[in-house]
XYZ file of C-alpha atoms in Angstrom:
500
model
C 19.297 -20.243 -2.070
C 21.021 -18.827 0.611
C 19.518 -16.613 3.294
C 21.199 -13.675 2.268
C 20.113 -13.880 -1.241
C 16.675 -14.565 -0.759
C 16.249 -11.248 1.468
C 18.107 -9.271 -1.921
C 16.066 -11.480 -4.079
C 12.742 -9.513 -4.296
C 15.022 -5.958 -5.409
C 17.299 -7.868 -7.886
C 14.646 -9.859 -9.328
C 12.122 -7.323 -10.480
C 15.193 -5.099 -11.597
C 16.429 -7.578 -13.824
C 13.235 -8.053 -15.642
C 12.978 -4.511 -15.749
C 16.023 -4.178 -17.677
C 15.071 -7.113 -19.925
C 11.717 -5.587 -20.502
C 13.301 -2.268 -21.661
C 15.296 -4.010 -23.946
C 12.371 -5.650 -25.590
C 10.019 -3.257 -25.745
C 9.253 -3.394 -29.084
C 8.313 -7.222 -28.576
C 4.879 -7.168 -27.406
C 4.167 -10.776 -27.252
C 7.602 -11.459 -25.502
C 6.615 -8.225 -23.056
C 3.951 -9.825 -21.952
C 5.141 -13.256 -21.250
C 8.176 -11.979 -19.290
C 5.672 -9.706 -17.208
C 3.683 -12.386 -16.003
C 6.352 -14.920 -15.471
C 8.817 -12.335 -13.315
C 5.563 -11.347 -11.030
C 4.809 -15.366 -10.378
C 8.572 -16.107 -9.455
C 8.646 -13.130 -7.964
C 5.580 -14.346 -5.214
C 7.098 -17.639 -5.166
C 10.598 -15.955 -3.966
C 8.140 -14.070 -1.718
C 6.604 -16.724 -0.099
C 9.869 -18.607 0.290
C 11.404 -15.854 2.564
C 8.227 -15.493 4.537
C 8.278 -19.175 5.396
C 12.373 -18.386 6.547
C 11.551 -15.533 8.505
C 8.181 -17.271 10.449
C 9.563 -19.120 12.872
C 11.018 -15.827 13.880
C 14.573 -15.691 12.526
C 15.383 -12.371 11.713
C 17.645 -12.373 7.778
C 20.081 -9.537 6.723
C 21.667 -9.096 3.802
C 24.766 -7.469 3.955
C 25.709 -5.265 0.893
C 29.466 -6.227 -0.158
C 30.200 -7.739 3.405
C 29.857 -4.558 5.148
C 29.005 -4.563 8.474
C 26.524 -2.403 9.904
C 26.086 0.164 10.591
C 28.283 1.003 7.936
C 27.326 -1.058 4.830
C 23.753 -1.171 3.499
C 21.605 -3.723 4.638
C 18.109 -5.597 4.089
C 16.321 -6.759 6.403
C 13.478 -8.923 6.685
C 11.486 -10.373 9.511
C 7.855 -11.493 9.866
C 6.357 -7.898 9.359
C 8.702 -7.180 6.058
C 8.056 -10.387 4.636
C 4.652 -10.348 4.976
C 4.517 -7.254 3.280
C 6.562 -7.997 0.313
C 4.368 -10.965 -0.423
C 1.477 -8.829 -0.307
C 2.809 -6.594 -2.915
C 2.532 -9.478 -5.419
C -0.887 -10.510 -4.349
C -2.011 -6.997 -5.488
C 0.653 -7.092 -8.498
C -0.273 -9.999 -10.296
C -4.751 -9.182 -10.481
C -2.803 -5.732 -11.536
C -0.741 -6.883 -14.245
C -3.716 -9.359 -15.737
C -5.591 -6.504 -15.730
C -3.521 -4.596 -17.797
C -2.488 -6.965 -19.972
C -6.740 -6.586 -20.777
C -6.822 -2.890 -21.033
C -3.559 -1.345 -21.365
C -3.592 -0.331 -25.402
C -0.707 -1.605 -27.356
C 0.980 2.175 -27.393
C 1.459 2.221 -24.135
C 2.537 -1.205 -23.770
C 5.245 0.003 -26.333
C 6.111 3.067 -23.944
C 7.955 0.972 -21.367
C 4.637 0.280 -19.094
C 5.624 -3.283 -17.814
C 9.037 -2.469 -17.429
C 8.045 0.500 -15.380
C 5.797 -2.017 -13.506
C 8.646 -3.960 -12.279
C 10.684 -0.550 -11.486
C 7.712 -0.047 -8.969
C 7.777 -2.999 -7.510
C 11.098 -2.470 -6.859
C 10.857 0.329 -4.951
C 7.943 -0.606 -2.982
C 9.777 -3.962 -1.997
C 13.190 -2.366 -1.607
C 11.240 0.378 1.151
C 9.827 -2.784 2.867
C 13.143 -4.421 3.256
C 15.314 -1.760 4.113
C 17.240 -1.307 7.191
C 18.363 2.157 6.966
C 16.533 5.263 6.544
C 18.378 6.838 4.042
C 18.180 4.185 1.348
C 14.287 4.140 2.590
C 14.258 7.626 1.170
C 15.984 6.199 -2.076
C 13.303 3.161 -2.752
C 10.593 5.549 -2.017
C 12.032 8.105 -5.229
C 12.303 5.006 -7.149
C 8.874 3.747 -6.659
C 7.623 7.893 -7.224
C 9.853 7.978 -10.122
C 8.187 5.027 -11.380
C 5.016 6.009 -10.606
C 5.513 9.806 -12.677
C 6.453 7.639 -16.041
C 3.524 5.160 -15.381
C 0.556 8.303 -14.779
C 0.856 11.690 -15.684
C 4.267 11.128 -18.517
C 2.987 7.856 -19.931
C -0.401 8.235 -20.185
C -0.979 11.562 -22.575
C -4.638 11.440 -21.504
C -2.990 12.180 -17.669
C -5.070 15.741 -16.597
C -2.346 17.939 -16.224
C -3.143 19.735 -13.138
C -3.109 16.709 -11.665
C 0.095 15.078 -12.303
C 1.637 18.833 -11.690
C -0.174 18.238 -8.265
C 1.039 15.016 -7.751
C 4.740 15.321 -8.710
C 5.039 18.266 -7.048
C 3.582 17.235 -3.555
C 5.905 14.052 -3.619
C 8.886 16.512 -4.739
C 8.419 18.449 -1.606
C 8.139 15.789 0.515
C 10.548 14.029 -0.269
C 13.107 17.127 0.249
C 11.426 17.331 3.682
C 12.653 13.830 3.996
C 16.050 14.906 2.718
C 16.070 17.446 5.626
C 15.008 15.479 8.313
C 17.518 12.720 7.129
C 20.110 15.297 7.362
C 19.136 16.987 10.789
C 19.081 12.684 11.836
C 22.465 11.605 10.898
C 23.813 15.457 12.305
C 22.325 14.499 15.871
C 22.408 10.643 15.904
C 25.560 9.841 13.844
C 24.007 6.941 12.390
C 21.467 6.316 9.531
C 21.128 2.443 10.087
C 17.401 1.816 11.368
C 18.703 -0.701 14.083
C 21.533 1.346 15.354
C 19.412 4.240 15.464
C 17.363 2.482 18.134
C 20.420 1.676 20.636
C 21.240 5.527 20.324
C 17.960 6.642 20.921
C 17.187 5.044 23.982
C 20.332 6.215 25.145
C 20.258 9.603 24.346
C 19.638 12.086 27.738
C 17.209 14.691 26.036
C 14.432 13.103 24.438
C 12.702 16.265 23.504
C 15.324 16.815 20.634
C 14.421 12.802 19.254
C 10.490 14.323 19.587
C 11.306 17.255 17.155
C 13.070 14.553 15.143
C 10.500 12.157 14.734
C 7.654 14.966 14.209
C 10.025 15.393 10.778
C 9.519 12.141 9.821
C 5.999 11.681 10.978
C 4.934 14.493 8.699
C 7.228 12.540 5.479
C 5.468 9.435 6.122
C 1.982 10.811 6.991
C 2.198 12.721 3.518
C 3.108 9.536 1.977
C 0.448 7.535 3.744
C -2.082 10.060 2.937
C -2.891 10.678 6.469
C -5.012 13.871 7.140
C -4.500 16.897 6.501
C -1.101 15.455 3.816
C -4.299 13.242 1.563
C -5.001 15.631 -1.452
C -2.911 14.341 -3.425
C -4.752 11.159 -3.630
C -7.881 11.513 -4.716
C -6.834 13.159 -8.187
C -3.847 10.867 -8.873
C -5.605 7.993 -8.714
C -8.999 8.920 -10.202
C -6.566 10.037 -13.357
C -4.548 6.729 -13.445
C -5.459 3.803 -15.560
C -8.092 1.693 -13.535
C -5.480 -0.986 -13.245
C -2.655 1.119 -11.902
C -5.190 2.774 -9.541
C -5.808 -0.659 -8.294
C -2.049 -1.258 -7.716
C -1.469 2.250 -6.138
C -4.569 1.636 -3.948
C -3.398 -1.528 -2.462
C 0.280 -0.629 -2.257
C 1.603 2.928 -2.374
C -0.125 4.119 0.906
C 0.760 1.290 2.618
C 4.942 1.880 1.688
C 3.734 5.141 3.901
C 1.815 3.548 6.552
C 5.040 0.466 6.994
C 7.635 3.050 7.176
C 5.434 4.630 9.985
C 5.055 1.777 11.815
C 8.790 1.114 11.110
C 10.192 4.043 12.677
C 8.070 4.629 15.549
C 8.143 1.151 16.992
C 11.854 0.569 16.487
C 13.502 4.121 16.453
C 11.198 6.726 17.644
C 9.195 5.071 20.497
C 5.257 6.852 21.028
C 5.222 9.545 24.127
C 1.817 8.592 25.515
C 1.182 11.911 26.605
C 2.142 13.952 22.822
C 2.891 11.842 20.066
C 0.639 9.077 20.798
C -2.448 11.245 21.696
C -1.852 13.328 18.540
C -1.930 10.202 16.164
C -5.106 8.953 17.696
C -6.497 12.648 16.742
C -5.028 12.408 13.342
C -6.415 9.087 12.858
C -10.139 10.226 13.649
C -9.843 13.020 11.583
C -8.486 10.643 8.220
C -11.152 8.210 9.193
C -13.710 11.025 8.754
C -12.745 13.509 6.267
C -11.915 10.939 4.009
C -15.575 9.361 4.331
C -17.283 12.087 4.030
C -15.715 13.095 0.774
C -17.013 9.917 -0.516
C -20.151 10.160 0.432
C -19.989 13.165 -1.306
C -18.674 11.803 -4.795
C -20.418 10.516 -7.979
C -18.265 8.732 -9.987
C -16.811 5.107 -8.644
C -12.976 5.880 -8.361
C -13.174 8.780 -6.485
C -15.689 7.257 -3.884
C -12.846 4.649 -4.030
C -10.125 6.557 -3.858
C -11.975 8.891 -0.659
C -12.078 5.793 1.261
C -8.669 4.696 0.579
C -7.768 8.061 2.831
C -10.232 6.637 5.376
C -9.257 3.207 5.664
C -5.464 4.531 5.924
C -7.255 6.033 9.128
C -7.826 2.974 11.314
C -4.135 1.824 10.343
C -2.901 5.176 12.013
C -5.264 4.083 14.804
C -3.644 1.305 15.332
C -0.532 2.836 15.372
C -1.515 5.408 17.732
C -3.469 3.020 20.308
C 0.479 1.426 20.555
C -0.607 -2.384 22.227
C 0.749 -5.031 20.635
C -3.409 -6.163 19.857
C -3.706 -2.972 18.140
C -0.190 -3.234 15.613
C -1.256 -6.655 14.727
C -5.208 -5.260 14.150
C -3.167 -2.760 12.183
C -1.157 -5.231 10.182
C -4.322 -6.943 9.784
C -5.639 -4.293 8.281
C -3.048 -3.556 5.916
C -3.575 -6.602 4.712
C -7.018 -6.319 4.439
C -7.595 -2.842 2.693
C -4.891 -3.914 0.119
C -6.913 -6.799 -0.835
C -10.040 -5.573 -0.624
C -9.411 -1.782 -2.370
C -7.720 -3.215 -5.203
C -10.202 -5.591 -5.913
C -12.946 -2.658 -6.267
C -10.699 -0.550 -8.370
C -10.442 -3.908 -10.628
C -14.588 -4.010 -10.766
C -14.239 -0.302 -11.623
C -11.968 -0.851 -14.500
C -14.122 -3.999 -15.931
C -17.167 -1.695 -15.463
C -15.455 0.842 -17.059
C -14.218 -1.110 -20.021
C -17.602 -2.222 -21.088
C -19.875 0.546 -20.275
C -16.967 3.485 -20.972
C -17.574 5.269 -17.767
C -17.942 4.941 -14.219
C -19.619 8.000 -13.046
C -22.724 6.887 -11.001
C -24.666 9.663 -13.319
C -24.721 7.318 -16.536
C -24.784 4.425 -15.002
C -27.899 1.910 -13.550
C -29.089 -1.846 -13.955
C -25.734 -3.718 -14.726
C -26.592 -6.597 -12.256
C -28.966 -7.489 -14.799
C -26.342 -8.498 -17.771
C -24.098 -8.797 -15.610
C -24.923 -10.672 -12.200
C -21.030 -11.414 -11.389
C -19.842 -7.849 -11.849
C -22.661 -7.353 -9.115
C -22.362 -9.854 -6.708
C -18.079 -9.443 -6.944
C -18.467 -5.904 -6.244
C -21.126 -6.467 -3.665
C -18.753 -9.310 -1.337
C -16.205 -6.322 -1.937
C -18.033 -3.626 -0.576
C -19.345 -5.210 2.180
C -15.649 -6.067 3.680
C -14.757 -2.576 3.110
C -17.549 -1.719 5.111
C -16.739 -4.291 7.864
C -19.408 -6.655 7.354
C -18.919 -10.215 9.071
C -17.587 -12.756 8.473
C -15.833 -10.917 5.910
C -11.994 -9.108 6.280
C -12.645 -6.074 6.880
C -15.247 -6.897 10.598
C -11.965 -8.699 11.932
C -9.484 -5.402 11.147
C -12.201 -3.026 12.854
C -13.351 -5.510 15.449
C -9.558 -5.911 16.626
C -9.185 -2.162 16.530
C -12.281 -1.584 19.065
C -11.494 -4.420 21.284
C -7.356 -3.159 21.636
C -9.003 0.353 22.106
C -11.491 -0.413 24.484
C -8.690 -2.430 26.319
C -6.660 1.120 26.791
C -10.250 3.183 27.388
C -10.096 5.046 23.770
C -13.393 5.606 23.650
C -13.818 8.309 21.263
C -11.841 6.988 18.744
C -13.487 3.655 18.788
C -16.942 5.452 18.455
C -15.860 7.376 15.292
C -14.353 4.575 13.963
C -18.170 2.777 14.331
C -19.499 5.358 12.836
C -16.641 5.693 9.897
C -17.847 1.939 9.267
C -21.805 3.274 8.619
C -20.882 6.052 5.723
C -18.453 3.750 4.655
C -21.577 1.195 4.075
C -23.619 4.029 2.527
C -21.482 5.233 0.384
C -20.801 1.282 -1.103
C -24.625 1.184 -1.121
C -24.890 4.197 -3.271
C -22.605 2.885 -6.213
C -24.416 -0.891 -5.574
C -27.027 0.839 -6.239
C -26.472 3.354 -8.352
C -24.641 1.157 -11.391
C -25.827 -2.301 -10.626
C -29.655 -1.865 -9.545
C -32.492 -0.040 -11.008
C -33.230 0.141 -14.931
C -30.394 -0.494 -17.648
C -29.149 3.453 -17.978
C -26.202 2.579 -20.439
C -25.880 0.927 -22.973
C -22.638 -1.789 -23.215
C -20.197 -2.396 -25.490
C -21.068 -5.376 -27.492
C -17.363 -5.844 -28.406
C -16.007 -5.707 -25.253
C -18.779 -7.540 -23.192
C -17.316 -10.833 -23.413
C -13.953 -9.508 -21.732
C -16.482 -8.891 -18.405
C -15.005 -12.695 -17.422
C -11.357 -12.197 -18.080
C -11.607 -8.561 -16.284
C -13.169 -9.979 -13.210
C -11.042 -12.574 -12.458
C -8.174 -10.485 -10.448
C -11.047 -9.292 -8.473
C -12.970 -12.252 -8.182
C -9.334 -13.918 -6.787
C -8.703 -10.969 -4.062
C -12.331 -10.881 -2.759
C -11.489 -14.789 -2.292
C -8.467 -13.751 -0.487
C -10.424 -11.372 1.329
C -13.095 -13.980 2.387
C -10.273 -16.100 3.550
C -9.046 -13.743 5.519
C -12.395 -13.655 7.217
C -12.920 -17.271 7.775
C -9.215 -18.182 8.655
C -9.209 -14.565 11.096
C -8.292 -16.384 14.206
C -5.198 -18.025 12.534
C -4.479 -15.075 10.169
C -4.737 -12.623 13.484
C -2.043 -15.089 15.009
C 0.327 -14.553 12.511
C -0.339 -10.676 12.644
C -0.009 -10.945 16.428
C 3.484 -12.651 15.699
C 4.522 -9.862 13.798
C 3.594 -7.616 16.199
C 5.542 -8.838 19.046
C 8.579 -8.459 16.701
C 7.830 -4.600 16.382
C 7.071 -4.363 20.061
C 10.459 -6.414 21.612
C 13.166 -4.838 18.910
C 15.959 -6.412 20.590
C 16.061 -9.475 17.975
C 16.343 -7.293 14.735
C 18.754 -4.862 16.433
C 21.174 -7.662 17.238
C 20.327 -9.583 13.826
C 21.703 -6.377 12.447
C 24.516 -5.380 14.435
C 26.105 -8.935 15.043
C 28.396 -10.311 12.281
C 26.095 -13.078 11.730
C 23.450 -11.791 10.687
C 20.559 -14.377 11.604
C 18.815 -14.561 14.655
């Protein structure tokens, strides 16, 4: 395949079986099949462009020969690729899930051909190179996202898919305006071309007021403090499998497009912009733990620390060293792994028992020592435990902000790590430990094996991470120096070749 089709390959792909899907709706058996054969080509086509782009080639694709920054392009390099593959790492524990829960009527409502519309979107906004067709895979992802919660799913709590749909709406007309205050001042839309005229431009305070626009888009879509409320509600509401999916992937479209556009177009002032993120990254880190601590039902302690995870990514981002994008990265990676495989332990909790609020529940380790011990290796990574995933992300954090004297973020992010452990204590201990409080399911207990295995696989993946960190962090720290020393992707984009 050529270079040029591989990089359209992950859009095209899903939006073909999409299409098929729809068409065969009605076929449940021949739904599912072409569900979980689209996601496995679809990680093999992922893996495939990540092992083009390692060696540090930069590919474009050029919609109908156009040249930039005229046509629309894709773009993918180490950091895009990367990401794209992890969207099918997540997708496929997602899909097997659902293909346990999901109930045949809302198989029959479209669901896995909705599934591939979101991953669509969420691997269109990774391999964009403009910023207004960003805008457009972000609607279709949301779009997708609206049929698959609050329109699909009947039991959806109305409030919250009002609140939902209607935060996203207004966010994404903020985006509309600050795409259209962009291309009035710049001239130019294309991410790469964007970043010659920047650097040449003689008042930077107008690019400042600029990139506060899209700082505030992003942040909301990140769920970066105070833009989070959203979260909690939408995915406490979704199906335990989609929450999974959203967990690992939706916030990090956010967090990407962040990192995107301020290490390519809109560099950090260290004296405003950069300060300010470091601020806003504290405060995420510790609102969002807190209002887990303060939960009692699993998905919304889950879904709280989602919003304080996405808080060391912004810190990260805001210490601005090539160490701390790559502990960011790393991070990413991490949290998406990790998160999704708790949501998964929630939803096979949830299928036997019929409930996951910490209230009912009490002594599952007993008949059920895996659903324990997965949940357990889980939590502890989220928590930053070594050797697992998550001690590397934080531990590359501290050490890049130590390295630029952040003190007092690094001390609340220590302390973000301690609630974080508490608060994975209290559900350990709360549904696993103590006396049996609820009764199972005896017709659905013997799923317990087939449910578990997505999260089983990503806590794997997640102890991986931890024991291959040093060559893992290597390949983060390549990515890095991509975001940090543009000049490659600009001219993979500009020149008529497109490969660097």
């Amino acid at each position: 395949m050529a270079d040029a089709d591989l990089v359209i390959a992950p859009v095209l792909w899903p939006l073909l079986t999409g299409i098929a899907l729809a068409l065969t709706r009605r076929d449940r058996a021949r739904q599912r099949s072409f569900s979980v054969i689209s996601v496995l080509v679809g990680l093999l086509l992922a893996l495939v462009l990540m092992g083009r782009v390692l060696d540090g080639h930069i590919l474009v694709f050029r919609a109908g020969d156009w040249p930039a920054p005229f046509g629309i392009v894709l773009v993918a390099d180490r950091l895009s690729a990367l990401m794209v593959a992890l969207t099918y790492v997540v997708a496929i524990p997602g899909l097997w899930q659902s293909l346990q829960v999901i109930p045949p009527e809302l198989e029959r409502r479209s669901y896995y051909a909705l599934f591939q519309l979101l991953l669509m979107g969420i691997n269109g906004a990774f391999l964009t190179g403009d910023i207004f067709n960003m805008f457009v895979w972000f609607e279709v992802l949301l779009i997708a996202s609206y049929a698959l919660v609050p329109i699909l799913n009947r039991g959806y709590p109305l409030q919250e898919g009002f609140k939902y749909m209607v935060f996203n709406m207004v966010a994404s007309t903020l985006f509309v305006v600050a795409v259209a205050v962009l291309y009035g001042v710049m001239g130019t839309l294309n991410l790469a071309d964007l970043a010659v005229r920047a650097a040449q431009m003689e008042d930077p305070r107008l690019l400042t007021v600029i990139a506060m626009l899209f700082a505030v888009v992003f942040a909301a879509k990140a769920a970066l403090f105070p833009l989070y409320f959203w979260l909690p509600g939408g995915y406490d509401a979704a199906p335990t499998p989609l929450s999974g999916v959203f967990a690992g992937l939706l916030t990090k479209v956010g967090m990407y497009a962040l990192i995107r556009a301020f290490s390519l177009v809109f560099p950090l002032d260290p004296d405003f912009t950069r300060r300010l993120v470091l601020v806003i990254a504290a405060l995420t880190m510790s609102i969002g733990v807190l209002g887990a601590v303060a939960q009692v039902t699993m998905k919304r302690i889950l879904a709280y620390h989602s919003i304080s995870q996405i808080g060391y990514m912004a810190m990260g981002l805001g210490l601005d060293t090539p160490l701390a994008l790559a502990g960011a990265v790393y991070f990413m990676i991490h949290h998406s792994v990790i998160k999704s495989a708790l949501f998964f332990v929630t939803g096979a909790t949830e299928h036997v028992t019929g409930t996951e609020s910490l209230k009912q529940l009490g002594g599952l380790a007993r008949p059920y020592p895996a659903l324990a011990a997965v949940f357990l290796v889980a939590a502890l990574s989220l928590a930053g435990i070594p050797p697992l995933s998550g001690f590397f992300g934080k531990l590359v954090l501290a050490q890049a902000g130590l390295a630029v004297g952040e003190l007092a973020v690094v001390a609340v992010s220590i302390a973000v790590s301690f609630f974080t452990l508490f608060s994975m204590m209290k559900i350990q201990v709360g549904v696993f430990w103590g006396p049996l409080r609820h009764p199972d399911r005896p017709a659905r207990a013997g799923a317990v094996g087939r449910l578990l295995l997505p999260a089983a696989a990503l806590v794997l993946v997640s102890v991986g991470l931890g024991i291959g960190a040093h060559g893992a962090l290597g390949l983060m720290q390549q990515a890095a120096a991509q975001l940090v020393d543009p000049a490659a992707y600009i001219e993979a984009v500009l020149a008529p070749g497109g490969r660097v």
